[in-house]
Backbone as numpy.savetxt, mean C-alpha at the origin, in Angstrom:
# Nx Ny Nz CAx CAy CAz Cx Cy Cz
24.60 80.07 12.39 25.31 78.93 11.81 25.68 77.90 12.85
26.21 78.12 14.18 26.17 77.70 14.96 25.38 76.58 15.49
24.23 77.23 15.21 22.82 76.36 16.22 22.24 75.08 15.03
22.63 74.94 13.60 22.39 74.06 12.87 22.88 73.11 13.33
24.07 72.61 13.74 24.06 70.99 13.95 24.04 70.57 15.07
23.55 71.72 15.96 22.31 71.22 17.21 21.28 71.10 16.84
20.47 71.46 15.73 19.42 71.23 15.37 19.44 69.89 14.72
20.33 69.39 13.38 20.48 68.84 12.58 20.55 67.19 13.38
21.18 67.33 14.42 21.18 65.70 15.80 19.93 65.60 15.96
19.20 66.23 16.50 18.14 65.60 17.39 17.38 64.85 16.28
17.22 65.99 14.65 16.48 65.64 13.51 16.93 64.24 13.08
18.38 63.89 12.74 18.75 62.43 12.48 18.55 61.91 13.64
18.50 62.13 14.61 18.12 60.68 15.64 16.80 60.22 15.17
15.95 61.31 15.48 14.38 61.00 15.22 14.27 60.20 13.79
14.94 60.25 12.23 15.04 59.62 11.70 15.10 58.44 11.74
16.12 57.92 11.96 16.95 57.46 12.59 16.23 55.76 13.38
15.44 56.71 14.33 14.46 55.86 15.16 13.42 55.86 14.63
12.54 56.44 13.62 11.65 56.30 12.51 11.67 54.73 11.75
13.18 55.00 11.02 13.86 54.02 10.07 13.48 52.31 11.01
13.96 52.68 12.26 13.70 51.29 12.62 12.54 50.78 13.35
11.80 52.07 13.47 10.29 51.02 14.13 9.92 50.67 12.13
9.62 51.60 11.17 9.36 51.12 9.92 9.81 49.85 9.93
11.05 49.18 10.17 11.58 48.11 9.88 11.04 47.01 10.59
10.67 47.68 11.80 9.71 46.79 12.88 8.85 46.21 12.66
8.19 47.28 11.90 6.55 46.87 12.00 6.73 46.18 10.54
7.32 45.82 9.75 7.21 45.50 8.37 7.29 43.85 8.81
6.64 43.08 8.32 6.52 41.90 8.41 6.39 41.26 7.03
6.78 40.21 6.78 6.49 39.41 5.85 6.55 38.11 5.92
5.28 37.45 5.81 5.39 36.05 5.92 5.27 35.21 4.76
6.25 34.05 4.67 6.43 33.29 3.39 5.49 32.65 2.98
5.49 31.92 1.71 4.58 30.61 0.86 4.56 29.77 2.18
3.47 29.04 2.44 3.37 27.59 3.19 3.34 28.56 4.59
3.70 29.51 4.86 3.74 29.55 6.71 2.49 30.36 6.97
2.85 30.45 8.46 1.19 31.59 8.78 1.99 31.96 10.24
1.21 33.23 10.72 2.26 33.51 12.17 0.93 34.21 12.92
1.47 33.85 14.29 0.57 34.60 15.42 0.79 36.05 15.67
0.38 36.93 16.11 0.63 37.94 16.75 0.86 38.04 18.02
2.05 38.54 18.56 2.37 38.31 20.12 2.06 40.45 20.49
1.56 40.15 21.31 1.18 42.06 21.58 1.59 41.89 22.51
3.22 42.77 23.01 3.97 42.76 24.21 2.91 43.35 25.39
2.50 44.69 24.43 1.87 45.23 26.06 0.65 45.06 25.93
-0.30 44.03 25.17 -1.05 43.19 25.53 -1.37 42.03 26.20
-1.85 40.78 26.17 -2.29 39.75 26.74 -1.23 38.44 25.40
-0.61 38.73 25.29 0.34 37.98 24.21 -0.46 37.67 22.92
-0.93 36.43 22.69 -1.48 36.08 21.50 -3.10 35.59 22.15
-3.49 36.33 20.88 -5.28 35.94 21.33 -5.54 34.85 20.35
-6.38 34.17 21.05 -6.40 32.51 20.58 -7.43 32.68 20.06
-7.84 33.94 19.62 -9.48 33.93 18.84 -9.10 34.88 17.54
-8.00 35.06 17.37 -7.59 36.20 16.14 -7.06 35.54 15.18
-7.33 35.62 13.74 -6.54 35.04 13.03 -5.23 35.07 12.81
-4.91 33.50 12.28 -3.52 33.42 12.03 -3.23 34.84 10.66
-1.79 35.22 10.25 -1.43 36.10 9.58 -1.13 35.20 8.43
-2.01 35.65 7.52 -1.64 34.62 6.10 -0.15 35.33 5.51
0.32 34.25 4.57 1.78 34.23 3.81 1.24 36.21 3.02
2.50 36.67 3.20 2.44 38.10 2.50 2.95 39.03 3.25
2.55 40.34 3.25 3.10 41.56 4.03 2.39 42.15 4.68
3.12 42.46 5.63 2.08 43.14 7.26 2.65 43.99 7.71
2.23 45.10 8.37 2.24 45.66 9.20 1.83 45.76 10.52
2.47 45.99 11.05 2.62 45.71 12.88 2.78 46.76 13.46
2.48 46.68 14.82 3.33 47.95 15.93 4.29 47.40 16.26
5.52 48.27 16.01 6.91 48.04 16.54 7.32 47.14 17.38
6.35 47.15 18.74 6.77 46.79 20.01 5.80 45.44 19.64
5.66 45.25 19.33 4.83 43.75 18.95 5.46 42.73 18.03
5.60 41.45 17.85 5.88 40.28 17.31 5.29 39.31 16.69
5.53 38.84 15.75 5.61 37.85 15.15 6.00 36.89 15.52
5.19 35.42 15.31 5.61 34.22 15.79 5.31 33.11 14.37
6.39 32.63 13.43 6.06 32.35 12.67 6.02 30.46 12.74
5.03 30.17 11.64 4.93 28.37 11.94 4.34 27.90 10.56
5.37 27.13 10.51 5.40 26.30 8.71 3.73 25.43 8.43
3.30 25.79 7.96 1.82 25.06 7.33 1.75 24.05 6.32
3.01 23.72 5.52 3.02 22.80 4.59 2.70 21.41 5.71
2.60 20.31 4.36 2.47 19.28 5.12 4.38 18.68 5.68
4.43 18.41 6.99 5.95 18.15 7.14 5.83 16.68 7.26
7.04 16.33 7.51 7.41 14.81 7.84 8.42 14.46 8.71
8.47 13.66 9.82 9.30 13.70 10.70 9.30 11.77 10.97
10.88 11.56 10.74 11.28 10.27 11.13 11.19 9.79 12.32
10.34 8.78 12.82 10.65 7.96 14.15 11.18 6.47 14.23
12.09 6.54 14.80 12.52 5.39 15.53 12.03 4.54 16.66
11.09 3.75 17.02 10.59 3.71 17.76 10.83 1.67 18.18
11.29 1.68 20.02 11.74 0.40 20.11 10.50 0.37 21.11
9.62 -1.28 20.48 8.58 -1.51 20.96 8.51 -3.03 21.87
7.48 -3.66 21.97 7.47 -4.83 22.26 6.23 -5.30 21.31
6.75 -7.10 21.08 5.76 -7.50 20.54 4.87 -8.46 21.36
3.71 -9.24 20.88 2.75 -10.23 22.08 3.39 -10.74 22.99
4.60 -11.21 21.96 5.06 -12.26 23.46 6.81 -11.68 23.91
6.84 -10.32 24.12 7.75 -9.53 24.79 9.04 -9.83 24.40
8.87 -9.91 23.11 10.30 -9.31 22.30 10.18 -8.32 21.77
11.56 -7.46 21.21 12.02 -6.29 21.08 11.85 -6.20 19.84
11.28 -5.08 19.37 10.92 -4.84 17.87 11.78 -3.30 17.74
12.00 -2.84 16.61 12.70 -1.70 16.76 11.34 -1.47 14.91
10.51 -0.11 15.17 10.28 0.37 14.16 10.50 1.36 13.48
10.72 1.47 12.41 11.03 2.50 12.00 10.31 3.19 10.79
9.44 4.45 11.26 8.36 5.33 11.04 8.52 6.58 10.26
7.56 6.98 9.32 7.62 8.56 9.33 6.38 8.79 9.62
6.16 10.36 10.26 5.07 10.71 10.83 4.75 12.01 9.74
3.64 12.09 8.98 3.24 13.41 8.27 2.60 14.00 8.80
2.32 15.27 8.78 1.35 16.17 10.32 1.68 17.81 9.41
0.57 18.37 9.62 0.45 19.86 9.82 -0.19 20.76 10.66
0.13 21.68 11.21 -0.25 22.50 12.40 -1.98 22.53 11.73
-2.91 22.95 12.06 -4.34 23.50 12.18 -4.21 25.09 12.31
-4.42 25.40 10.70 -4.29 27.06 10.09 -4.87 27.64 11.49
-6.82 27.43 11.25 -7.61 27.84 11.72 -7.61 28.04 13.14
-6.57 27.18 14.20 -6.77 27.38 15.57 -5.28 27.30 15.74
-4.43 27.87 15.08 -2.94 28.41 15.47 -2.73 29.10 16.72
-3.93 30.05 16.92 -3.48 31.11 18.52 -3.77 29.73 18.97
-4.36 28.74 19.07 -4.84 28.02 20.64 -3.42 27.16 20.20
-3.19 26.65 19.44 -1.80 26.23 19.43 -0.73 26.61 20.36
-0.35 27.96 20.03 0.33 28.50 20.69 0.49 28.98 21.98
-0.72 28.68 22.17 -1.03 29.32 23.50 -0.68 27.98 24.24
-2.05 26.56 23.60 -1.60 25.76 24.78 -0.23 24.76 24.70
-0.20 24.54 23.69 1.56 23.85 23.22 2.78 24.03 23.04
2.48 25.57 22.44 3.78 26.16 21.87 4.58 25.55 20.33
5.13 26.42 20.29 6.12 26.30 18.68 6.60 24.53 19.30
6.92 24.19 20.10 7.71 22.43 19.79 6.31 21.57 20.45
5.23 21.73 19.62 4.48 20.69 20.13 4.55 19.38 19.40
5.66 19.51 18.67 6.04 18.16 17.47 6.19 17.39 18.97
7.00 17.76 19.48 7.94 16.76 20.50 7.36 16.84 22.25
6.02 18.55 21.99 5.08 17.65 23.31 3.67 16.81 23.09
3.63 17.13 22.13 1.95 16.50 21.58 2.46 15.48 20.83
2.95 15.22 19.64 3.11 14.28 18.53 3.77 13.28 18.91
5.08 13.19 18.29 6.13 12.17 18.88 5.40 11.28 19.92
5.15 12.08 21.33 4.83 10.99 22.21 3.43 10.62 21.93
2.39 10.93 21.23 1.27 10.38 20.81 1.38 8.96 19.84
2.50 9.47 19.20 3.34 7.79 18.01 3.18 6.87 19.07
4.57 7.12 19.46 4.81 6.55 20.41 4.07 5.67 21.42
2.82 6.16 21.86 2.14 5.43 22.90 0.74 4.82 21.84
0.91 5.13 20.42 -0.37 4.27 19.96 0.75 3.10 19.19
1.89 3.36 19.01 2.86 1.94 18.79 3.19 1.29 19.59
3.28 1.18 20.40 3.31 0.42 21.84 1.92 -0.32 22.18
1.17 0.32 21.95 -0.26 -0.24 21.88 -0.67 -1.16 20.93
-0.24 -0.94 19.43 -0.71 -1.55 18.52 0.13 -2.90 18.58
1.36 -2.43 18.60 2.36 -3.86 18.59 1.87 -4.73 19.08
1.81 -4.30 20.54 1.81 -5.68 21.69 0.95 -6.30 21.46
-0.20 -6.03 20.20 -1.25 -7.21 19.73 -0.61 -8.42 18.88
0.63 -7.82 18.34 1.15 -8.79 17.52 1.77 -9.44 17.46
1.95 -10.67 17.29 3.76 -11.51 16.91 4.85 -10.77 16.26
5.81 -11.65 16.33 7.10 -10.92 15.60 6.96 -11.23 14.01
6.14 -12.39 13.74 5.88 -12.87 12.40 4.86 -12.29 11.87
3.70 -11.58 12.62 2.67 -10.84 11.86 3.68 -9.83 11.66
3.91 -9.27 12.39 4.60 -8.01 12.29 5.87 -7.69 10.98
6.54 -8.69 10.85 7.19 -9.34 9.74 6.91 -9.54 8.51
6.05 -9.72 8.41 4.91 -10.66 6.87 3.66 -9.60 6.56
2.90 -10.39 7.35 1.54 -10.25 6.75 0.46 -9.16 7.49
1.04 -8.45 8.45 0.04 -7.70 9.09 0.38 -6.01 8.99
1.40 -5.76 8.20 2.24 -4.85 8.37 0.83 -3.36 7.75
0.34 -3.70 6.72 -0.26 -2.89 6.36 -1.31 -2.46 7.60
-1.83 -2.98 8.07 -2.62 -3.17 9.21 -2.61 -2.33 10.67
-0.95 -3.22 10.62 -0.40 -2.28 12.07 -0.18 -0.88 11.49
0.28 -0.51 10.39 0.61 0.90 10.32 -1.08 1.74 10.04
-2.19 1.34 9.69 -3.22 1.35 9.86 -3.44 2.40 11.44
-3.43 1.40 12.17 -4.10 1.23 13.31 -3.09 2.08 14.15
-1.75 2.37 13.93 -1.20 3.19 14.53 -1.92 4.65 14.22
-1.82 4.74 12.88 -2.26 6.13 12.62 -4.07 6.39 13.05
-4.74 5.59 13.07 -5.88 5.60 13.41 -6.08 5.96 15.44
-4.96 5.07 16.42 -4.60 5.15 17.45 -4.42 6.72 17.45
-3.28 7.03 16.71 -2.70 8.21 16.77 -3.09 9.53 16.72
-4.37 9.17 15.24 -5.11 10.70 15.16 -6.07 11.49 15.99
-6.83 9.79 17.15 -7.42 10.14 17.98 -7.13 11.01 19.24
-5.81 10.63 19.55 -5.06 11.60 20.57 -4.55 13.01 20.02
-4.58 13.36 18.91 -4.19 15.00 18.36 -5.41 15.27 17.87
-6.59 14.61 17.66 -7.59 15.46 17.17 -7.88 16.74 17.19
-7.81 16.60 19.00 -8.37 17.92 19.59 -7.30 19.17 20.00
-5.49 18.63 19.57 -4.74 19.09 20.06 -4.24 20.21 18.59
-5.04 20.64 18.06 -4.62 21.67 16.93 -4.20 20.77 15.60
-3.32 19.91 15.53 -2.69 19.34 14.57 -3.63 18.47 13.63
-3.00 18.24 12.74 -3.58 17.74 11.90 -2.40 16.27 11.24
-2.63 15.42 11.44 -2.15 13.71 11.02 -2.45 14.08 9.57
-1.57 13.72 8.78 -1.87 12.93 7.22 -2.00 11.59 6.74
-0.92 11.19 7.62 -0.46 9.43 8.01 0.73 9.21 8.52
0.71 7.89 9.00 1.77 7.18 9.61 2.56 6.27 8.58
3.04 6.28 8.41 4.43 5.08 7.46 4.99 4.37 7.99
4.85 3.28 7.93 5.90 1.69 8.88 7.02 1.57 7.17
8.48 2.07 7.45 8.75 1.73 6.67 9.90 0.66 7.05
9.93 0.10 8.10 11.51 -1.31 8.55 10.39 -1.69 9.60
10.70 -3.00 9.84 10.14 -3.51 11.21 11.58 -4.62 11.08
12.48 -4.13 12.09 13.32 -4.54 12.41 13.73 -5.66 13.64
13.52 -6.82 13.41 13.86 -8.48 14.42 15.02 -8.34 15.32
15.89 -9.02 15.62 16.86 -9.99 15.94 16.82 -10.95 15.21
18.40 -11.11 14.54 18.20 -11.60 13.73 18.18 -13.07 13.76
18.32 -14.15 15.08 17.92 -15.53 14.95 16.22 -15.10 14.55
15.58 -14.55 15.31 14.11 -14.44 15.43 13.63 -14.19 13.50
14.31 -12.59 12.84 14.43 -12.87 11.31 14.40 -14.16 10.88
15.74 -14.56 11.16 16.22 -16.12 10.35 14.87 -16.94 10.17
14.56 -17.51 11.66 13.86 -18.34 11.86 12.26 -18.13 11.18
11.91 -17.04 11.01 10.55 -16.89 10.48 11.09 -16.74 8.74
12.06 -16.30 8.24 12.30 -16.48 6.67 12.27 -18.20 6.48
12.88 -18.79 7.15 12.96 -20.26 7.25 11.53 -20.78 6.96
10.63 -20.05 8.25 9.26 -20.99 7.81 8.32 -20.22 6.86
8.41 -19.16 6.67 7.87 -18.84 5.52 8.27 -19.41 4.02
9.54 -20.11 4.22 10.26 -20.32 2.82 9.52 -22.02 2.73
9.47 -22.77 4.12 8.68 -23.62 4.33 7.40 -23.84 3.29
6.91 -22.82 4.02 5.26 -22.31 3.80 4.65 -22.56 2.00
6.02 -21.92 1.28 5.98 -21.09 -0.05 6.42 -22.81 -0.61
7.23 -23.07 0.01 7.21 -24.97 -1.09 5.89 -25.62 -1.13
5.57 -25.88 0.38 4.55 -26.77 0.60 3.20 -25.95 -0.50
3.13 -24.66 -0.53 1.92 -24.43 -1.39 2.63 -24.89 -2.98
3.63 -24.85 -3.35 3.90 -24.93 -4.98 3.88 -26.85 -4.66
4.14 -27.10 -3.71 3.79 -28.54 -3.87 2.53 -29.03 -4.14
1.47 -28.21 -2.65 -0.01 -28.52 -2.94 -0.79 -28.19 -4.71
0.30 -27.19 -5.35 -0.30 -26.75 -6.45 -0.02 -27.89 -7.50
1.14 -28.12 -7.53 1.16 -29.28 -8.47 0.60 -30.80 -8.34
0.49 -30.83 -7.22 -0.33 -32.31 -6.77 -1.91 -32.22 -7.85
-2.33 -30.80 -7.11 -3.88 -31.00 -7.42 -3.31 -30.95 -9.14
-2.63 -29.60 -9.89 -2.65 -30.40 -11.18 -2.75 -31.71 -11.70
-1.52 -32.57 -10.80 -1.27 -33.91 -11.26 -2.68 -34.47 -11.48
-3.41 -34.26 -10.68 -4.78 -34.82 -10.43 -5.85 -34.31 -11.14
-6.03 -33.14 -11.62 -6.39 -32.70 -12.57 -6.37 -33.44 -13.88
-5.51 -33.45 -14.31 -4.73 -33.86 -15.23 -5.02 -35.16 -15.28
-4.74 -35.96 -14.47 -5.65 -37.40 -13.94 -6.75 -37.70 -14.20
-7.59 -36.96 -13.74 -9.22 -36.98 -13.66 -9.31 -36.52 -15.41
-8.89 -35.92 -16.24 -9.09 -35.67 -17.51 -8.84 -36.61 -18.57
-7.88 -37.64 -18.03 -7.26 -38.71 -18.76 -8.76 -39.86 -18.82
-8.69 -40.01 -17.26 -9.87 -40.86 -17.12 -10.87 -40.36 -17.76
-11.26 -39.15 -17.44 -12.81 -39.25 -18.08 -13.10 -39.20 -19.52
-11.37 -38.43 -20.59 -11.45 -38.92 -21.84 -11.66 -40.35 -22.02
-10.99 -41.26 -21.13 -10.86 -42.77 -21.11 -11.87 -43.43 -21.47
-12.86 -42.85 -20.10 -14.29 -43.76 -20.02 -15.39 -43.39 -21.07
-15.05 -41.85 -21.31 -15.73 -41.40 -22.64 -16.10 -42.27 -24.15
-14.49 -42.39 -24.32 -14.02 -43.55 -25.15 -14.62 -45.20 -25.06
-14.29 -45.61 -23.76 -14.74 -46.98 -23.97 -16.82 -46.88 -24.06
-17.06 -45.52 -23.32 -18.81 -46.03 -23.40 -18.96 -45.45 -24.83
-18.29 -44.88 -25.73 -18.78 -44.60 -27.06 -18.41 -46.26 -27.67
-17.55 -46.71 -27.22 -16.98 -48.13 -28.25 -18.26 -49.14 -27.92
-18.33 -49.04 -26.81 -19.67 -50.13 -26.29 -21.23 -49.89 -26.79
-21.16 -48.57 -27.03 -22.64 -47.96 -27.49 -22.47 -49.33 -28.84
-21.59 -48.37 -29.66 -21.17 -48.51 -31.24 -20.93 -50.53 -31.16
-20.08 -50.70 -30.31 -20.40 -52.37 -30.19 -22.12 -53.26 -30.08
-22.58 -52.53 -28.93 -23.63 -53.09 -28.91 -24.87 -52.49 -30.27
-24.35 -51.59 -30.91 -25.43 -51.08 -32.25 -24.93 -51.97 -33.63
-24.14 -52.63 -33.57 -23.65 -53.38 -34.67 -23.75 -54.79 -34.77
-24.67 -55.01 -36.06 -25.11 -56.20 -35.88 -24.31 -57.22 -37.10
-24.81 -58.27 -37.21 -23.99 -59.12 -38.42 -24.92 -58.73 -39.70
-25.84 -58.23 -39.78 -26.12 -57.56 -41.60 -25.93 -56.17 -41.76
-24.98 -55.41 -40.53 -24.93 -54.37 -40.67 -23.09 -54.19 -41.20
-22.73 -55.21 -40.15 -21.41 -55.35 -40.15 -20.94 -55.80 -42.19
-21.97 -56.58 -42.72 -22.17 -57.26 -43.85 -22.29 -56.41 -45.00
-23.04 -55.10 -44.52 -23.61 -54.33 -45.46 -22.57 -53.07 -45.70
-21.48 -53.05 -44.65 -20.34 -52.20 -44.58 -19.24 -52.72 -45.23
-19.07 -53.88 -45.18 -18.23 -54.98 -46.28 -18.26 -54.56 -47.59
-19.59 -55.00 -47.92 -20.00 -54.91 -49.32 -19.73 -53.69 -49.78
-19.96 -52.56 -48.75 -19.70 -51.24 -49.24 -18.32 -50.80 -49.60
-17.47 -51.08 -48.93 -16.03 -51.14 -48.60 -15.51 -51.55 -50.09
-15.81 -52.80 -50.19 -15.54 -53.79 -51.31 -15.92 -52.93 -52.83
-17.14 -52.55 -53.11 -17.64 -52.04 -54.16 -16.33 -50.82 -54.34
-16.24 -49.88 -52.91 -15.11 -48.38 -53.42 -13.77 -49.48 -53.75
-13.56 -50.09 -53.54 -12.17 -50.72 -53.63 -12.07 -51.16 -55.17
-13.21 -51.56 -55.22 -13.27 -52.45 -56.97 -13.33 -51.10 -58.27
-13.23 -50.00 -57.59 -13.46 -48.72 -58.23 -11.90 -48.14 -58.50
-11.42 -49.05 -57.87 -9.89 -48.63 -57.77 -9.22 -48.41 -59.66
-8.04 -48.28 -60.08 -7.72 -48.13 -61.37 -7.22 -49.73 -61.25
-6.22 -50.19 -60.19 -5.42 -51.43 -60.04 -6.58 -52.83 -60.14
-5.68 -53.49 -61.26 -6.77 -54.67 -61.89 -6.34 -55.70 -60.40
-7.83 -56.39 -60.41 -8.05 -57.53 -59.58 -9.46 -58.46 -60.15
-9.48 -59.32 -59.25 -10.42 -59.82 -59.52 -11.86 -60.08 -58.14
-12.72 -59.99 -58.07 -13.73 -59.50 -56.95 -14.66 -61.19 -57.02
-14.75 -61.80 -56.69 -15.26 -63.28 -56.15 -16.83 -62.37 -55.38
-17.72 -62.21 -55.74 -18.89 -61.91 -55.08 -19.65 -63.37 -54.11
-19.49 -62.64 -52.32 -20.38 -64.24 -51.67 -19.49 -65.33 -51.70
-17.83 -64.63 -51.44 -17.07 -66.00 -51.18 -16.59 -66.60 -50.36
-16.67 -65.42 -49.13 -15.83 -64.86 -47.91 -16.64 -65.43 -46.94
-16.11 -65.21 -45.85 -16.84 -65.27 -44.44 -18.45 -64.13 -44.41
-19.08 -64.85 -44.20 -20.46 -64.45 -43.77 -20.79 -64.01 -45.54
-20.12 -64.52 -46.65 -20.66 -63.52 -47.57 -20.38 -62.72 -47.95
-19.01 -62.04 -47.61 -18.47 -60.95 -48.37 -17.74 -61.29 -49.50
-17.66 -60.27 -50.20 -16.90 -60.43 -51.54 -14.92 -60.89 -51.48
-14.45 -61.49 -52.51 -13.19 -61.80 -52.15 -12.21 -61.04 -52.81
-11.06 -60.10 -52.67 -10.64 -59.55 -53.95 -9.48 -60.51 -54.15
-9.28 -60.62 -55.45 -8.27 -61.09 -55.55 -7.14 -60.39 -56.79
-6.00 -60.57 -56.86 -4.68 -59.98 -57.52 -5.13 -58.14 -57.31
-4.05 -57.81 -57.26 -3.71 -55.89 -57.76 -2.60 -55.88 -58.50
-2.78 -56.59 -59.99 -1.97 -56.21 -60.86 -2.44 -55.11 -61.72
């Protein structure tokens, strides 16, 4: 009876220490992530092994997990630039990006878990600086905006191509002035926006002009046709015609035939 709970220790330890390599080696990785394998008393993570898809794993105890989000993320930049002619632009960015499933060990190996902030970020960064300084403060303002955010992300994807990650796009969502520099370009754009509603109504006016006239001249070369086609037995023979519907009337008169000028008929009374 004695020798049982000398026996009964060593048995719960070994449990005991069972219970927690089980717990060790149990892995589970979530929706959207994927994780490396770190093998302590190996060579750490092999950059040729696949990433561990979302689900449940088993491991050796003494080995690790290194887990890394695969959805697409998004990360805000602030970024103070210069423009052509070396004023201060302040932009303000989001950057969309996801790690590269397929080459996660080389990730890790050559970047590590914060390559947001050694690879990315400063990749923004140095293709916005680049792109700006092509521009004015007024392209940049107005009319080029789609463009520059273009060309950033195009700048941008070229430098992470090869660095595991994967770009979705770049977003210019403020391009932020000083605000005399603001003022002054709302001013001439507001300029800009009269002088065209001016140019627009001019050319109407003129439009509108040119339609008057050419009903005009329409008019007088139909009167001149019709003048020069009318003769004095035609003019005579329209009289007479005139005269005859009139004498058809119910109202009594009296009709003088050949009394008138050139020969037309004369009416006389409408009693």
């Amino acid at each position: 009876m004695d020798k049982l709970p000398k026996i009964g220790i060593p048995v719960l330890i070994i449990i005991i220490i069972a219970i927690i390599a089980i717990a060790k080696s149990a892995v589970t990785i979530d929706a959207g992530h994927a994780a490396v394998l770190y093998k302590t008393l190996g060579n750490g993570v092999d950059s040729e092994e696949a990433a561990l898809q979302p689900g449940f794993h088993l491991i050796a105890p003494w080995n690790r997990v290194i887990d890394y989000e695969t959805r697409l993320q998004e990360v805000p930049e602030t970024m103070s630039v210069l423009s052509s002619n070396g004023l201060d632009i302040e932009l303000d960015a989001s950057v969309q990006y996801m790690p590269d499933i397929n080459n996660l060990g080389r990730l890790h190996n050559e970047k590590g878990e914060s390559y947001l902030k050694r690879v990315l970020q400063p990749a923004v960064r140095s293709a916005a600086r680049s792109v700006v300084g092509r521009y004015t403060p007024e392209q940049l303002y107005s009319s080029k905006r789609d463009a520059i955010q273009n060309e950033i992300f195009e700048e941008t994807k070229k430098i992470v191509e090869d660095q595991y990650i994967i770009l979705e796009r770049v977003l210019i969502r403020d391009v932020k002035l000083p605000p005399t520099i603001k003022q002054a370009i709302e001013r001439k754009l507001k300029q800009e926006q009269e002088s065209l509603e001016y140019e627009f109504r001019l050319v109407t006016a003129q439009k509108e002009a040119e339609k008057v006239r050419i009903e005009a001249q329409g008019k007088a070369d139909a009167n001149r046709i019709l003048s020069a086609s009318l003769t004095d037995k035609i003019l005579q023979d329209k009289g007479i015609e005139a005269t005859l519907k009139m004498s058809e009337s119910p109202n009594s008169k009296v009709i003088v035939i050949g009394s008138g000028d050139s020969g037309l008929p004369i009416i006389l009374g409408n009693q």
